[in-house]
CSV table of C-alpha atoms in Angstrom, one decimal:
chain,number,residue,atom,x,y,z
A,4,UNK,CA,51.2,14.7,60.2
A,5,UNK,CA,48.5,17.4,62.2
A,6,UNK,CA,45.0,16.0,62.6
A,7,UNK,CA,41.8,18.1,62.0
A,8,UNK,CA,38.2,17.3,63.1
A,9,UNK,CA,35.5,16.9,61.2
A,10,UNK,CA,32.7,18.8,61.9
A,11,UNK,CA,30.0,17.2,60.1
A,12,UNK,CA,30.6,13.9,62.2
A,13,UNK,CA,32.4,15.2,65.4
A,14,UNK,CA,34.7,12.6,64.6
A,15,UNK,CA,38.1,13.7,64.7
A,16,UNK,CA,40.4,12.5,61.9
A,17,UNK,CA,43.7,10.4,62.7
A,18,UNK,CA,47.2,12.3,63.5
A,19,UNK,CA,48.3,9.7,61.5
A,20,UNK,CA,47.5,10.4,57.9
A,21,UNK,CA,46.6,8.2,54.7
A,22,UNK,CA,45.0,10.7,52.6
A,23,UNK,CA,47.5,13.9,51.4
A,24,UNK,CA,49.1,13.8,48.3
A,25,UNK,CA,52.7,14.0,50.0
A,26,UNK,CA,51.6,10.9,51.7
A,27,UNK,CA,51.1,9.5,48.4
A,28,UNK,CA,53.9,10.8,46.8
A,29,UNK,CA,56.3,8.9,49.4
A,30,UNK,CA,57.6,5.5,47.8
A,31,UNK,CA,55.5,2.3,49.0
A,32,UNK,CA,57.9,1.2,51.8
A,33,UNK,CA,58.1,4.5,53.1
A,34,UNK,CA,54.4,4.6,53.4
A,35,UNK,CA,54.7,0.9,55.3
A,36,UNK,CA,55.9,3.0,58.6
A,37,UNK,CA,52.6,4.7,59.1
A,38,UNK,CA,50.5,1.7,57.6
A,39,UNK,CA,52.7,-0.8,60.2
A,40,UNK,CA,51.7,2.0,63.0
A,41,UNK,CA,48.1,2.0,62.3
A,42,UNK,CA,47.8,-1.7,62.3
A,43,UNK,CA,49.0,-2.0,65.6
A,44,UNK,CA,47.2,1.8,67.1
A,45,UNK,CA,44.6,1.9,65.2
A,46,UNK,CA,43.4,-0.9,62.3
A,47,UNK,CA,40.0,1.0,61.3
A,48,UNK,CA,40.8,4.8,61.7
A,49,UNK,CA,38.7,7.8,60.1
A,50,UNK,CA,40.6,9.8,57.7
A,51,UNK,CA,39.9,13.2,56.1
A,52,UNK,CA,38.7,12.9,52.5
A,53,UNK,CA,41.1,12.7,49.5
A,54,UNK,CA,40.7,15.4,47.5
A,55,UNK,CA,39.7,14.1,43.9
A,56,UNK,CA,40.7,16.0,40.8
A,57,UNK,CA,37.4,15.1,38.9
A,58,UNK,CA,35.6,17.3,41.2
A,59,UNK,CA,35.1,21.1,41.6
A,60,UNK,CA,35.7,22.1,44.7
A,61,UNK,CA,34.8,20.1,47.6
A,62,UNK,CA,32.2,17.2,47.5
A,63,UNK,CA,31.2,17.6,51.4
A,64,UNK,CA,32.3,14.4,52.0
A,65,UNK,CA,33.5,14.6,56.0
A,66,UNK,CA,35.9,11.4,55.6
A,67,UNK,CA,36.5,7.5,55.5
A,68,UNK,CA,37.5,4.7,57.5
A,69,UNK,CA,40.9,3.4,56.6
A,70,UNK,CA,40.9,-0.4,57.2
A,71,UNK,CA,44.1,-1.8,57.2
A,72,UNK,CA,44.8,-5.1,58.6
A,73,UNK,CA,43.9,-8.1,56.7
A,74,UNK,CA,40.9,-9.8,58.6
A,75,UNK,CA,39.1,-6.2,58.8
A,76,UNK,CA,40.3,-6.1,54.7
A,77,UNK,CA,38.4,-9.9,54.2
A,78,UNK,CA,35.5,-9.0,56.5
A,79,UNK,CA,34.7,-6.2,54.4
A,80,UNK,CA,35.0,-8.1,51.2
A,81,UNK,CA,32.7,-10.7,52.2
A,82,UNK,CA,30.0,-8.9,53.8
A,83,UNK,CA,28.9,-7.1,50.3
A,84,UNK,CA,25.6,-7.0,51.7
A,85,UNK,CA,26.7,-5.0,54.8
A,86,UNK,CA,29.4,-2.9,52.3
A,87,UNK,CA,28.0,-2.0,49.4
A,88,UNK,CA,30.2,-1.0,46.3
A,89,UNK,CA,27.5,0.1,44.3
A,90,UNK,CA,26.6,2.9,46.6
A,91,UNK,CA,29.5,6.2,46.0
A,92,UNK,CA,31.7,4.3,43.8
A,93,UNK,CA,34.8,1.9,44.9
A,94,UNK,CA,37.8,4.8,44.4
A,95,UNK,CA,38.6,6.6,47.8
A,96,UNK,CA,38.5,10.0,45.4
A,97,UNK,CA,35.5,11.2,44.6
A,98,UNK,CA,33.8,10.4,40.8
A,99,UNK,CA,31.2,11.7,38.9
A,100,UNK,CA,27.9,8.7,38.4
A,101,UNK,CA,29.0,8.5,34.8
A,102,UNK,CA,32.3,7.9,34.5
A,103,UNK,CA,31.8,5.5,37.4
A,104,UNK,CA,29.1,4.2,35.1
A,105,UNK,CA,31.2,3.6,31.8
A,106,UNK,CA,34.3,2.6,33.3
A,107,UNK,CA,33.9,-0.1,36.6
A,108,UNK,CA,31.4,-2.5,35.1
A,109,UNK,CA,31.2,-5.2,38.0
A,110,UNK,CA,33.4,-3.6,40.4
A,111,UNK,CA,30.3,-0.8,41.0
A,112,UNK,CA,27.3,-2.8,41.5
A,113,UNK,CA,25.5,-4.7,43.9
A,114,UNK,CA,23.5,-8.0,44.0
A,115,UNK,CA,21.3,-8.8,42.1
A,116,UNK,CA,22.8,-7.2,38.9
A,117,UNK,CA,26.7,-7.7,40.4
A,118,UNK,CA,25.5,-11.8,40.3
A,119,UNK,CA,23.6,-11.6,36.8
A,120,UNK,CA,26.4,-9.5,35.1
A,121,UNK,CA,29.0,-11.4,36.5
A,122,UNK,CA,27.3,-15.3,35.7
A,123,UNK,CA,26.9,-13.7,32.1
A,124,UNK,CA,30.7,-12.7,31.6
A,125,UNK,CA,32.4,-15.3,33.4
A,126,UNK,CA,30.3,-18.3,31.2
A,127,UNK,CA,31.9,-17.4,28.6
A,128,UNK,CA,35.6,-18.2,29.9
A,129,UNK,CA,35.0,-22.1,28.8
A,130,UNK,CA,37.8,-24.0,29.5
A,131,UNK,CA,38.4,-24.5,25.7
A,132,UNK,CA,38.8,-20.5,25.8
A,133,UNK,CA,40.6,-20.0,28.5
A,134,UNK,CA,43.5,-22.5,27.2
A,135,UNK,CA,43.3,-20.7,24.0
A,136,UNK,CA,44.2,-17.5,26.3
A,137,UNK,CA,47.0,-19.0,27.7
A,138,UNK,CA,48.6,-20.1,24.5
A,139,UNK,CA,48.4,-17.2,23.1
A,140,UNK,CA,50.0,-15.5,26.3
A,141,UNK,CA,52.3,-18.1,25.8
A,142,UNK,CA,53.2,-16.9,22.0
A,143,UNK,CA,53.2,-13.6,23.0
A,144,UNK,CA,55.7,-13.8,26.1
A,145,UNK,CA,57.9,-15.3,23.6
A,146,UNK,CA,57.8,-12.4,20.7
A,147,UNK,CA,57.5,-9.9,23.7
A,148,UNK,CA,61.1,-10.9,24.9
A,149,UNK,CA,62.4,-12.4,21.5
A,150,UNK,CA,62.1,-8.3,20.6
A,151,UNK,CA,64.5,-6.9,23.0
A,152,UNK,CA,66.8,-9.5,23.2
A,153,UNK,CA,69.9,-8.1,21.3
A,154,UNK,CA,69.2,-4.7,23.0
A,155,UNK,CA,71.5,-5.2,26.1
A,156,UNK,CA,69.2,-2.5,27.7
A,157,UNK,CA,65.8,-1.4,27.8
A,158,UNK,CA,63.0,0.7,29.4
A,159,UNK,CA,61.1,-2.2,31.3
A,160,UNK,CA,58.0,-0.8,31.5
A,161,UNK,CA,56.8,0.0,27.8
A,162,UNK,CA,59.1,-2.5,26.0
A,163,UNK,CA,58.1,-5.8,28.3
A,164,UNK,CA,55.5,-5.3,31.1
A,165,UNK,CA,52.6,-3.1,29.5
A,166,UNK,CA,52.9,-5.1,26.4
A,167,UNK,CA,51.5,-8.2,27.3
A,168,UNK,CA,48.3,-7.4,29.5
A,169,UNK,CA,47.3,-5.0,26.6
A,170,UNK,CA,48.0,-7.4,23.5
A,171,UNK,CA,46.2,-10.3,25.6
A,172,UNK,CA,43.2,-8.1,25.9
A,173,UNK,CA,42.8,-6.7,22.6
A,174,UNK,CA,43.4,-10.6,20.8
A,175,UNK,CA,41.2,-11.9,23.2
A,176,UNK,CA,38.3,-8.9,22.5
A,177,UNK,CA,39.3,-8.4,18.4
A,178,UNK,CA,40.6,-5.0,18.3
A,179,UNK,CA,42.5,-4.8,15.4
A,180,UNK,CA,46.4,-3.9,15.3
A,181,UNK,CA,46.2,-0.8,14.2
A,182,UNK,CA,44.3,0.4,16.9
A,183,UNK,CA,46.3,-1.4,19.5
A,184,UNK,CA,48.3,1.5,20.4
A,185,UNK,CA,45.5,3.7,20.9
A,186,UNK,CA,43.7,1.9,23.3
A,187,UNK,CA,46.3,1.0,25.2
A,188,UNK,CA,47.4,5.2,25.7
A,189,UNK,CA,43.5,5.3,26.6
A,190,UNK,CA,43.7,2.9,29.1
A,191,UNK,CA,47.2,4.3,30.3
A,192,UNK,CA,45.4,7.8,30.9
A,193,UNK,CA,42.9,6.6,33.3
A,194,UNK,CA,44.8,5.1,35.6
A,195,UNK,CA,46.9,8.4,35.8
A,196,UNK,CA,44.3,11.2,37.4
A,197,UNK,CA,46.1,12.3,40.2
A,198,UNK,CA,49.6,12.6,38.7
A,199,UNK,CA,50.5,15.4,36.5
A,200,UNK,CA,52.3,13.9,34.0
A,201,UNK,CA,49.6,11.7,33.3
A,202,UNK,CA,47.6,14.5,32.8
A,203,UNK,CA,49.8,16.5,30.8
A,204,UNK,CA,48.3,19.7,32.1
A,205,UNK,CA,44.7,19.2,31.0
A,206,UNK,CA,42.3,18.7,33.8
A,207,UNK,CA,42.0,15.1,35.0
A,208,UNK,CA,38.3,14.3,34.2
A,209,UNK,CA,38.9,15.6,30.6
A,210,UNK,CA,41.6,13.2,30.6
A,211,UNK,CA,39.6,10.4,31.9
A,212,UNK,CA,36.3,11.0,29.8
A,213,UNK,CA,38.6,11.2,26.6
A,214,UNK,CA,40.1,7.6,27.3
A,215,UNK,CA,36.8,6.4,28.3
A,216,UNK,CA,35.1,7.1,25.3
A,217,UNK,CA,38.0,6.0,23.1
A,218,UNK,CA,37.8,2.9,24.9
A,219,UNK,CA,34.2,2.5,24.4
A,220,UNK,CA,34.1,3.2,20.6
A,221,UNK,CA,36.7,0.6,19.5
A,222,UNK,CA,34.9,-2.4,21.7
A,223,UNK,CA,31.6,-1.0,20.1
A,224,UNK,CA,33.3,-1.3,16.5
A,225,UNK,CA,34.1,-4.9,17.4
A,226,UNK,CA,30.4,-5.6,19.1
A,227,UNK,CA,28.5,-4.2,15.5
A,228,UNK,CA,31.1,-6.0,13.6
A,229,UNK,CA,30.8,-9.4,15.5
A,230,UNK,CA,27.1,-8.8,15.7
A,231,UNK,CA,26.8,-9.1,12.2
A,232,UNK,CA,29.2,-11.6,11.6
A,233,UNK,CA,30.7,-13.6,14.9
A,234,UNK,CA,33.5,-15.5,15.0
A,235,UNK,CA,35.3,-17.6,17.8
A,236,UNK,CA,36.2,-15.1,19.9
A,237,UNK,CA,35.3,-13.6,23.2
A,238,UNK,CA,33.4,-10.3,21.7
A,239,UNK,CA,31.4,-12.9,20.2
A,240,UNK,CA,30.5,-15.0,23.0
A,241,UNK,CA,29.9,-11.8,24.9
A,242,UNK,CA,27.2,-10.4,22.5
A,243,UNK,CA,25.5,-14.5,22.4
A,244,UNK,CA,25.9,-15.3,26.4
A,245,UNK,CA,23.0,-16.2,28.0
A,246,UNK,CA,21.7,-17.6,31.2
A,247,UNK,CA,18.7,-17.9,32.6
A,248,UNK,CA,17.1,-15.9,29.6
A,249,UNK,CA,19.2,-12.9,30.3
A,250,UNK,CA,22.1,-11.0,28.0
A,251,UNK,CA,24.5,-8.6,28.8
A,252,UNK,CA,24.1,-5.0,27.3
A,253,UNK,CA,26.4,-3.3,24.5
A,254,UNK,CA,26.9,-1.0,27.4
A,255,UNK,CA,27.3,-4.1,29.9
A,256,UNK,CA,30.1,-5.3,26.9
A,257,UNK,CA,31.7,-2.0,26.7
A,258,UNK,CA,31.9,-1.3,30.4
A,259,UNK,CA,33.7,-4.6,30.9
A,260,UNK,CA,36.1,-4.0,28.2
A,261,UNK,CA,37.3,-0.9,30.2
A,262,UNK,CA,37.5,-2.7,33.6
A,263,UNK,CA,40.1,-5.4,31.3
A,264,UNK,CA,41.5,-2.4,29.5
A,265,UNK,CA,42.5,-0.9,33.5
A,266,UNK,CA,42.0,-3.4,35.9
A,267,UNK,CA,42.8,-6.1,33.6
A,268,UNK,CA,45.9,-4.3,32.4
A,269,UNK,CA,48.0,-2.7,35.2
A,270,UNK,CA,47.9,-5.9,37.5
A,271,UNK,CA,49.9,-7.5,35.4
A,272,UNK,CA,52.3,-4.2,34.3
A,273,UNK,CA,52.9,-3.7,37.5
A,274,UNK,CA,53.7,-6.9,38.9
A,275,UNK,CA,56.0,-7.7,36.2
A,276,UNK,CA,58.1,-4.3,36.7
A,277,UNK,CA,58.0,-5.3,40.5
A,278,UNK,CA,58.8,-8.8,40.2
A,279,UNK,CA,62.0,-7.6,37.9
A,280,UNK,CA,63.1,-5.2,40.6
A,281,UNK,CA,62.5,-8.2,43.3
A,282,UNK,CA,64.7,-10.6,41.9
A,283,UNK,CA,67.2,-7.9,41.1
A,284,UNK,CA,67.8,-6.9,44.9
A,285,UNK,CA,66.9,-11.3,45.9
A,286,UNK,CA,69.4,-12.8,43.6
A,287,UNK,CA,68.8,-15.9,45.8
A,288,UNK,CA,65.5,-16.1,46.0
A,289,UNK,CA,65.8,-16.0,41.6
A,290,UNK,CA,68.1,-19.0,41.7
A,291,UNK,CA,65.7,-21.1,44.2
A,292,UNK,CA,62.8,-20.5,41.7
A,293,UNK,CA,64.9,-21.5,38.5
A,294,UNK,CA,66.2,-24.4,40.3
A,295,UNK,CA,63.2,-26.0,39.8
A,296,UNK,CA,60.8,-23.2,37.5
A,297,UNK,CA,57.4,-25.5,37.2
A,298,UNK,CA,57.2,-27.1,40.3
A,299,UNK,CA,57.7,-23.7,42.1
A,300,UNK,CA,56.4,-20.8,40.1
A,301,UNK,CA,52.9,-21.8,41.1
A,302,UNK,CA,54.0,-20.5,44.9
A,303,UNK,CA,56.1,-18.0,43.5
A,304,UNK,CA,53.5,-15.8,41.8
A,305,UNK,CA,51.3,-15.4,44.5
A,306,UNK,CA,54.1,-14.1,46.5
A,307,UNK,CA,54.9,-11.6,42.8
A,308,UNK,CA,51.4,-10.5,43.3
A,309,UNK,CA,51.6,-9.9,47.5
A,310,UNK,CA,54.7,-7.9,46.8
A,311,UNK,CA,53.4,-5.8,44.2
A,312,UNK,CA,49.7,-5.5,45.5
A,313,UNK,CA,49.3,-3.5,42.5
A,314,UNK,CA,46.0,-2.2,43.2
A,315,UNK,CA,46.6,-0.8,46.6
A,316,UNK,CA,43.1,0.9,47.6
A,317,UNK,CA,39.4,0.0,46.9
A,318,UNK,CA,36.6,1.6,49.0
A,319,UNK,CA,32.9,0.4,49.9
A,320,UNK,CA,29.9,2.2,51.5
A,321,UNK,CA,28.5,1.0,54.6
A,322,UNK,CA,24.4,0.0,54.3
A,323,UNK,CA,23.7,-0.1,58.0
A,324,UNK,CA,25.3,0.2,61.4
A,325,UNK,CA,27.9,-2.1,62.1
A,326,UNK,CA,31.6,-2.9,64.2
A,327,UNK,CA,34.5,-3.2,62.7
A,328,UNK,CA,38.2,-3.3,64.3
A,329,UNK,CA,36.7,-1.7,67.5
A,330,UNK,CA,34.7,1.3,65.5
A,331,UNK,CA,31.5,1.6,65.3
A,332,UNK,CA,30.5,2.2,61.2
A,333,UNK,CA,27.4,4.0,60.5
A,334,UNK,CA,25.0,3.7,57.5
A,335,UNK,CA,26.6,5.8,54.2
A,336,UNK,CA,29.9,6.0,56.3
A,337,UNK,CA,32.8,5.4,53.5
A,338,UNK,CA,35.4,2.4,54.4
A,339,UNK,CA,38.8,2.1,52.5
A,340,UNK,CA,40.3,-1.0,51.9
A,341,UNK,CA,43.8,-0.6,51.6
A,342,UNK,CA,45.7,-3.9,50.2
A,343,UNK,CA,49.3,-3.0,50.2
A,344,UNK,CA,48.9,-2.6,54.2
A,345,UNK,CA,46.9,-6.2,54.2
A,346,UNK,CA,49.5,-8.0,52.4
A,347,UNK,CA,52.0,-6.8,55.2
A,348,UNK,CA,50.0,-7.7,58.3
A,349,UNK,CA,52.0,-9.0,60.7
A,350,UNK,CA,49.4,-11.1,62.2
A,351,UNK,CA,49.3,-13.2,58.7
A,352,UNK,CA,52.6,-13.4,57.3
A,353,UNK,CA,56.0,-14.2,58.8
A,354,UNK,CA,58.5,-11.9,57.6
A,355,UNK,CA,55.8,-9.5,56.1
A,356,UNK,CA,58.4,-7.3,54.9
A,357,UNK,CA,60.5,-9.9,53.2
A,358,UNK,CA,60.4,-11.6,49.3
A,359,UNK,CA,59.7,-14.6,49.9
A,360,UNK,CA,58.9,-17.2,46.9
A,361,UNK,CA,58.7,-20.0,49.0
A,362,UNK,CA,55.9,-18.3,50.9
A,363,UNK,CA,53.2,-21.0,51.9
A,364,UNK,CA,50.4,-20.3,52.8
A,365,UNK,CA,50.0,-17.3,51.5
A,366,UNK,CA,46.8,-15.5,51.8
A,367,UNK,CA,47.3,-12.4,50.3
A,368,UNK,CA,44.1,-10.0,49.5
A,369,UNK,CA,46.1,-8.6,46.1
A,370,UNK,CA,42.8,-9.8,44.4
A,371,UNK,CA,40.6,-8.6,46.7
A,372,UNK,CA,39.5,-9.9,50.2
A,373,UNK,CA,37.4,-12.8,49.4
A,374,UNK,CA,33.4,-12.2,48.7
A,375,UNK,CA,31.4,-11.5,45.8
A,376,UNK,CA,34.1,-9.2,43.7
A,377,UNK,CA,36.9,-11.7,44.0
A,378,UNK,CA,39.0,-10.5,40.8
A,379,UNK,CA,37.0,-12.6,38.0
A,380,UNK,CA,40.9,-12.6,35.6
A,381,UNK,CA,43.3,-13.9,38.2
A,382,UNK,CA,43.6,-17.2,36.8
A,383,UNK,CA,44.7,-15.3,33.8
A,384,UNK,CA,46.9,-12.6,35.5
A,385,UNK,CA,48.7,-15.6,36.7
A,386,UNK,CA,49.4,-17.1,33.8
A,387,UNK,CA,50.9,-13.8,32.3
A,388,UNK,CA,52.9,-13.9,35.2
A,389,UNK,CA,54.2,-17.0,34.6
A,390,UNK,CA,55.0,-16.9,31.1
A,391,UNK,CA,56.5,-13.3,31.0
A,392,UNK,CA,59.0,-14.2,33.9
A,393,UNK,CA,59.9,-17.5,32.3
A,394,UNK,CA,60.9,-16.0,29.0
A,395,UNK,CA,62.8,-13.2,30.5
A,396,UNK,CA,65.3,-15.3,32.7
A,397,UNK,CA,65.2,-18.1,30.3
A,398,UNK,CA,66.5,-15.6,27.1
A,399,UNK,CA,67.9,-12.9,29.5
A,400,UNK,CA,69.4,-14.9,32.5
A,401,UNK,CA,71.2,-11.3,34.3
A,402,UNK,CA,68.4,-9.5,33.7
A,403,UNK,CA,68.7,-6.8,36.4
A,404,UNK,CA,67.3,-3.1,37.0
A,405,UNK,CA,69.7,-0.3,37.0
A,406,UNK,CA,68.5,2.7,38.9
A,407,UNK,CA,65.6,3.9,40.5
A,408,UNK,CA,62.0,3.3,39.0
A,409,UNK,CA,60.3,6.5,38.0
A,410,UNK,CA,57.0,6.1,40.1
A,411,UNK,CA,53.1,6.9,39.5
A,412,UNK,CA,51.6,9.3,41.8
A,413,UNK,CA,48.5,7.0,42.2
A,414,UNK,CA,46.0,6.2,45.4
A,415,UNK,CA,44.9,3.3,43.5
A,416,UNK,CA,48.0,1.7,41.6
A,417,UNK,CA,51.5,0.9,42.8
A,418,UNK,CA,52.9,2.3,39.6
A,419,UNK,CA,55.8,1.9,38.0
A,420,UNK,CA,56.0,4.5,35.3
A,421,UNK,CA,60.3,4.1,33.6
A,422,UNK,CA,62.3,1.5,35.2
A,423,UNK,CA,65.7,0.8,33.1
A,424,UNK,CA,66.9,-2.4,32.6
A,425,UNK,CA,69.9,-3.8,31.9
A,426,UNK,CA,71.4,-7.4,30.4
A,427,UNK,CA,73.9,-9.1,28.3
A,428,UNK,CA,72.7,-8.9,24.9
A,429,UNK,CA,71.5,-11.9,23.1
């Protein structure tokens, strides 16, 4: 792939590169070949810009750095005072202030309102809550499977893996069951900008703002509802949290209900359709885990999560001048964190390009890199993970895909949109 330069940096961007849609368009282990390159030629390399269908024309943005190996990945994470993800967003496309506003929540700000925002949402996961969560997962793994059992085949994706993430999240905030199915198409739309059937020929931001503010008026419903009558749930320990005198915002509340709707959401889809497709094609590495399913899953998962890496891409802007993988970063420079690549470094795993369940230790950055943005629900992502792959191979023990998955043309998830299934019929 040509390289151009850049003319408002002299830089000149890499041969090799990470930002065109046909890049994108190429399925994840076909884009492993240039990521495996760059880690060894060139671990923090400038890139043109990705062109961003939210904006008009181009934003004048001259490019990013592409960090790709996983101790460039963790330094980056951790050094939120040198990286700042409040500054420009954390997408590598360019978004307009306001849907970055009403839709990232944590993910877009800096200390100190990234530490007071997240104290105040993460005290109200007690640990009476948070087993409440997990039986209910539990419950809801069971039904989920229970459904499609007698089926003999089925469309993985919308019968199983999109199911549970999005009934989780709208127990666990109140939205009603009637309203179920509209949130979750809301959140489905935003995580589907850059691919046209996502869009469905209207224009991406339309399709973005629309889900956005469907999103944001069924969590307000719940808010005025709880608000004037609370109950035992986490809308209403939202609206009551406190610490240190402070309270989170309706617009805090409905900002966060939009990073659970999305973030919240797909890395558990995603996973799930992976992990299917992984122990289709590892038939042995399924019989080692159900040899002996609770005293391995707990190793297991984080090696369903490496595989997956379902959110592949998160970006940070640079605050002052500083080194990194032998390039010298300047102040509002952009820097791409790309996670897929990470969680195949060869200088941290063995076999990077191998499912391995047994994996141990495994320091993937699937949740992030480390640092102050940490994902705040992977204890809960986990869980789903455990329960929804216990319940399929317990009920459905051949479980296996048939075919190729239909795939999301995404920089940001590693999106599985159709994948059939196929199994002997309970």
């Amino acid at each position: 792939m040509g390289g151009t330069s850049a003319p408002a940096t002299g830089r000149a961007h890499h041969p090799l590169d990470v930002s065109s849609e046909e890049f994108w368009r190429l399925a994840p282990e076909e884009r492993e070949h240039t990521f495996a390159r760059l880690r060894a030629e060139a671990p923090v390399s400038w890139q043109r810009p990705v062109h961003s269908p939210m904006m008009d024309g181009d934003d004048g943005s001259p490019g990013y750095w592409a960090v790709v190996r996983a101790a460039d990945i963790a330094t980056v994470s951790r050094r939120a005072d040198v990286f700042s993800s409040a500054t420009g967003g954390v997408l590598v496309e360019e978004f307009p202030e306001e849907v970055l506003e009403m839709a990232t929540s944590i993910l877009t700000m800096d200390d100190p309102r990234h530490r007071k925002v997240r104290r105040l949402v993460a005290s109200v996961f007690t640990p009476r809550r948070v087993q409440r969560i997990e039986e209910q997962i539990a419950r809801q793994a069971r039904e989920i499977v229970a459904d499609v059992g007698d089926r003999g085949e089925v469309e993985l994706v919308s019968a199983v893996s999109a199911r549970l993430p999005m009934w989780t999240i709208s127990e666990m905030i109140g939205i009603p069951p009637d309203r179920r199915d509209e949130v979750a198409a809301a959140a489905e739309s935003m995580v589907a900008w850059g691919d046209d059937e996502g869009t469905e020929g209207s224009d991406a931001a339309t399709v973005m703002l629309n889900g956005i503010v469907t999103l944001h008026g069924a969590c307000q419903d719940v808010i005025d509802a709880r608000r004037e009558s609370p109950r035992d749930d986490l809308v209403s320990a939202l609206v009551a949290a406190e610490v240190d005198g402070e309270h989170l915002t309706d617009d805090d509340i409905r900002s966060f209900f939009v990073l659970l709707c999305v973030a919240g959401n797909d890395t558990t889809k995603q996973t799930t359709t992976h992990t299917v497709r992984a122990l289709t094609e590892h038939p042995e590495q399924r019989e080692w885990l159900f040899a002996d399913y609770d005293a391995r899953i707990g190793t297991a998962v984080e090696e369903f999560v490496r595989w997956a890496s379902p959110v592949m891409t998160f970006r940070r802007t640079a605050l002052e001048r500083v080194e990194l993988g032998g390039q010298v970063i300047e102040p509002g420079d952009r820097v791409t964190l790309f996670y897929g690549s990470g969680n195949r470094d060869e200088q941290v795993f063995e076999r990077p390009l191998e499912f391995d369940l047994s994996r141990t230790p495994n320091p993937h950055v699937a949740f992030g890199g480390g640092g102050p943005h940490f994902c705040l629900g992977s204890h809960l992502a986990k869980a789903q993970l455990r329960w929804i792959v216990r319940e399929l191979y317990d009920r459905l023990p051949d479980l296996r895909t048939d075919g190729e998955p239909d795939r999301l043309v995404s920089t940001f998830i590693n999106g599985i949109r159709r994948q059939r299934c196929v199994f002997t019929p309970r």
